[in-house]
Amino acid sequence: MQLSRALMEARAEKDNAVSQALAHARADKIVAVAEAKSAQLIKTCVNCGREAMSECTGCHLVSYCSSFCQRKDWASHQQTCGRRSPSHSPIPLTEPPLGTCYVEVVEKVDD
């Protein structure tokens, strides 16, 4: 009887410790993702806010999650796309990008 009670208590302690560890890990992950976003290690789509995997190859200043979002944002972005990033040579853009011709895929860095 005492052995059974001791096993049940040990199992309850283990389950409690695992639950606390999982909760702590989830909280740490949320903080790490927020810090990475604020440090711009994880780029976000300027159109919809989702994680971006590509950027405008005309200026390299804005990121997009898809060519759809890039095309949708073109009307507002074309005004600033003319102001190129100093590290890239200017590319004259008179039309909105079609497909992926102006999209460059950037590597995602995982911790």
PDB file of C-alpha atoms in Angstrom:
ATOM      1  CA  MET A   1       0.000   0.000   0.000  1.00  0.00           C
ATOM      2  CA  GLN A   2       2.776   2.445   0.946  1.00  0.00           C
ATOM      3  CA  LEU A   3       4.762   1.481  -2.144  1.00  0.00           C
ATOM      4  CA  SER A   4       1.749   2.189  -4.351  1.00  0.00           C
ATOM      5  CA  ARG A   5       1.244   5.591  -2.680  1.00  0.00           C
ATOM      6  CA  ALA A   6       4.949   6.417  -3.102  1.00  0.00           C
ATOM      7  CA  LEU A   7       4.795   5.488  -6.792  1.00  0.00           C
ATOM      8  CA  MET A   8       1.707   7.637  -7.305  1.00  0.00           C
ATOM      9  CA  GLU A   9       3.350  10.595  -5.554  1.00  0.00           C
ATOM     10  CA  ALA A  10       6.540  10.155  -7.599  1.00  0.00           C
ATOM     11  CA  ARG A  11       4.519  10.012 -10.822  1.00  0.00           C
ATOM     12  CA  ALA A  12       2.574  13.147  -9.820  1.00  0.00           C
ATOM     13  CA  GLU A  13       5.843  14.979  -9.043  1.00  0.00           C
ATOM     14  CA  LYS A  14       7.285  13.900 -12.386  1.00  0.00           C
ATOM     15  CA  ASP A  15       4.160  15.009 -14.283  1.00  0.00           C
ATOM     16  CA  ASN A  16       4.208  18.348 -12.453  1.00  0.00           C
ATOM     17  CA  ALA A  17       7.903  18.873 -13.248  1.00  0.00           C
ATOM     18  CA  VAL A  18       7.344  18.034 -16.927  1.00  0.00           C
ATOM     19  CA  SER A  19       4.378  20.424 -17.119  1.00  0.00           C
ATOM     20  CA  GLN A  20       6.403  23.227 -15.537  1.00  0.00           C
ATOM     21  CA  ALA A  21       9.348  22.570 -17.874  1.00  0.00           C
ATOM     22  CA  LEU A  22       7.079  22.665 -20.934  1.00  0.00           C
ATOM     23  CA  ALA A  23       5.417  25.881 -19.786  1.00  0.00           C
ATOM     24  CA  HIS A  24       8.824  27.460 -19.164  1.00  0.00           C
ATOM     25  CA  ALA A  25      10.098  26.326 -22.590  1.00  0.00           C
ATOM     26  CA  ARG A  26       7.009  27.773 -24.319  1.00  0.00           C
ATOM     27  CA  ALA A  27       7.461  31.092 -22.515  1.00  0.00           C
ATOM     28  CA  ASP A  28      11.166  31.168 -23.451  1.00  0.00           C
ATOM     29  CA  LYS A  29      10.311  30.465 -27.091  1.00  0.00           C
ATOM     30  CA  ILE A  30       7.744  33.272 -27.195  1.00  0.00           C
ATOM     31  CA  VAL A  31      10.293  35.691 -25.758  1.00  0.00           C
ATOM     32  CA  ALA A  32      13.022  34.501 -28.170  1.00  0.00           C
ATOM     33  CA  VAL A  33      10.760  34.903 -31.205  1.00  0.00           C
ATOM     34  CA  ALA A  34       9.707  38.384 -30.078  1.00  0.00           C
ATOM     35  CA  GLU A  35      13.347  39.385 -29.581  1.00  0.00           C
ATOM     36  CA  ALA A  36      14.330  37.957 -32.974  1.00  0.00           C
ATOM     37  CA  LYS A  37      11.522  39.876 -34.675  1.00  0.00           C
ATOM     38  CA  SER A  38      12.479  43.107 -32.940  1.00  0.00           C
ATOM     39  CA  ALA A  39      16.135  42.569 -33.873  1.00  0.00           C
ATOM     40  CA  GLN A  40      14.943  41.848 -37.438  1.00  0.00           C
ATOM     41  CA  LEU A  41      16.463  38.377 -37.412  1.00  0.00           C
ATOM     42  CA  ILE A  42      13.071  37.109 -38.504  1.00  0.00           C
ATOM     43  CA  LYS A  43      11.780  39.266 -41.318  1.00  0.00           C
ATOM     44  CA  THR A  44       8.072  39.885 -41.627  1.00  0.00           C
ATOM     45  CA  CYS A  45       6.024  40.551 -44.742  1.00  0.00           C
ATOM     46  CA  VAL A  46       5.301  44.262 -45.097  1.00  0.00           C
ATOM     47  CA  ASN A  47       1.927  43.442 -46.642  1.00  0.00           C
ATOM     48  CA  CYS A  48       0.415  40.871 -44.255  1.00  0.00           C
ATOM     49  CA  GLY A  49       2.837  40.551 -41.309  1.00  0.00           C
ATOM     50  CA  ARG A  50       3.581  36.837 -41.752  1.00  0.00           C
ATOM     51  CA  GLU A  51       7.132  35.478 -41.742  1.00  0.00           C
ATOM     52  CA  ALA A  52       8.888  36.607 -44.934  1.00  0.00           C
ATOM     53  CA  MET A  53      11.099  34.342 -47.004  1.00  0.00           C
ATOM     54  CA  SER A  54      11.920  36.761 -49.834  1.00  0.00           C
ATOM     55  CA  GLU A  55      12.784  40.388 -50.338  1.00  0.00           C
ATOM     56  CA  CYS A  56      12.503  42.970 -53.081  1.00  0.00           C
ATOM     57  CA  THR A  57      15.580  42.603 -55.265  1.00  0.00           C
ATOM     58  CA  GLY A  58      15.143  46.138 -56.514  1.00  0.00           C
ATOM     59  CA  CYS A  59      15.965  47.790 -53.187  1.00  0.00           C
ATOM     60  CA  HIS A  60      16.497  44.949 -50.649  1.00  0.00           C
ATOM     61  CA  LEU A  61      14.672  47.071 -48.091  1.00  0.00           C
ATOM     62  CA  VAL A  62      11.332  45.267 -47.778  1.00  0.00           C
ATOM     63  CA  SER A  63      10.441  41.613 -47.309  1.00  0.00           C
ATOM     64  CA  TYR A  64       7.492  39.559 -48.514  1.00  0.00           C
ATOM     65  CA  CYS A  65       6.031  36.137 -47.741  1.00  0.00           C
ATOM     66  CA  SER A  66       4.920  35.566 -51.346  1.00  0.00           C
ATOM     67  CA  SER A  67       4.845  37.077 -54.820  1.00  0.00           C
ATOM     68  CA  PHE A  68       1.120  37.718 -54.246  1.00  0.00           C
ATOM     69  CA  CYS A  69       1.892  40.032 -51.304  1.00  0.00           C
ATOM     70  CA  GLN A  70       4.699  41.669 -53.268  1.00  0.00           C
ATOM     71  CA  ARG A  71       2.357  42.444 -56.178  1.00  0.00           C
ATOM     72  CA  LYS A  72      -0.358  43.650 -53.801  1.00  0.00           C
ATOM     73  CA  ASP A  73       2.101  46.041 -52.097  1.00  0.00           C
ATOM     74  CA  TRP A  74       3.645  47.319 -55.337  1.00  0.00           C
ATOM     75  CA  ALA A  75       1.423  50.407 -55.616  1.00  0.00           C
ATOM     76  CA  SER A  76       2.760  51.798 -52.340  1.00  0.00           C
ATOM     77  CA  HIS A  77       6.249  50.275 -52.522  1.00  0.00           C
ATOM     78  CA  GLN A  78       7.120  51.604 -55.969  1.00  0.00           C
ATOM     79  CA  GLN A  79       7.335  55.091 -54.474  1.00  0.00           C
ATOM     80  CA  THR A  80      10.140  54.053 -52.114  1.00  0.00           C
ATOM     81  CA  CYS A  81      11.723  51.355 -54.276  1.00  0.00           C
ATOM     82  CA  GLY A  82      13.486  54.087 -56.258  1.00  0.00           C
ATOM     83  CA  ARG A  83      15.500  54.950 -53.138  1.00  0.00           C
ATOM     84  CA  ARG A  84      17.940  52.075 -53.313  1.00  0.00           C
ATOM     85  CA  SER A  85      19.896  50.514 -50.515  1.00  0.00           C
ATOM     86  CA  PRO A  86      23.478  51.891 -50.667  1.00  0.00           C
ATOM     87  CA  SER A  87      24.936  48.378 -50.785  1.00  0.00           C
ATOM     88  CA  HIS A  88      23.096  47.523 -54.014  1.00  0.00           C
ATOM     89  CA  SER A  89      23.338  49.125 -57.426  1.00  0.00           C
ATOM     90  CA  PRO A  90      20.187  50.831 -58.718  1.00  0.00           C
ATOM     91  CA  ILE A  91      17.859  48.811 -60.925  1.00  0.00           C
ATOM     92  CA  PRO A  92      15.244  50.913 -62.718  1.00  0.00           C
ATOM     93  CA  LEU A  93      11.779  49.522 -62.020  1.00  0.00           C
ATOM     94  CA  THR A  94       8.969  50.998 -64.077  1.00  0.00           C
ATOM     95  CA  GLU A  95       6.547  48.076 -63.815  1.00  0.00           C
ATOM     96  CA  PRO A  96       5.425  45.957 -60.885  1.00  0.00           C
ATOM     97  CA  PRO A  97       7.344  42.721 -60.505  1.00  0.00           C
ATOM     98  CA  LEU A  98       5.686  39.740 -62.140  1.00  0.00           C
ATOM     99  CA  GLY A  99       6.029  36.265 -60.670  1.00  0.00           C
ATOM    100  CA  THR A 100       9.357  35.824 -58.973  1.00  0.00           C
ATOM    101  CA  CYS A 101      11.511  37.834 -61.365  1.00  0.00           C
ATOM    102  CA  TYR A 102      12.104  40.514 -58.713  1.00  0.00           C
ATOM    103  CA  VAL A 103      11.931  38.207 -55.696  1.00  0.00           C
ATOM    104  CA  GLU A 104      15.058  36.880 -54.065  1.00  0.00           C
ATOM    105  CA  VAL A 105      14.757  33.993 -51.623  1.00  0.00           C
ATOM    106  CA  VAL A 106      16.726  34.522 -48.422  1.00  0.00           C
ATOM    107  CA  GLU A 107      17.802  31.745 -46.125  1.00  0.00           C
ATOM    108  CA  LYS A 108      15.959  31.336 -42.848  1.00  0.00           C
ATOM    109  CA  VAL A 109      18.246  31.046 -39.853  1.00  0.00           C
ATOM    110  CA  ASP A 110      17.078  28.518 -37.251  1.00  0.00           C
ATOM    111  CA  ASP A 111      18.417  28.491 -33.714  1.00  0.00           C
TER     112      ASP A 111
END
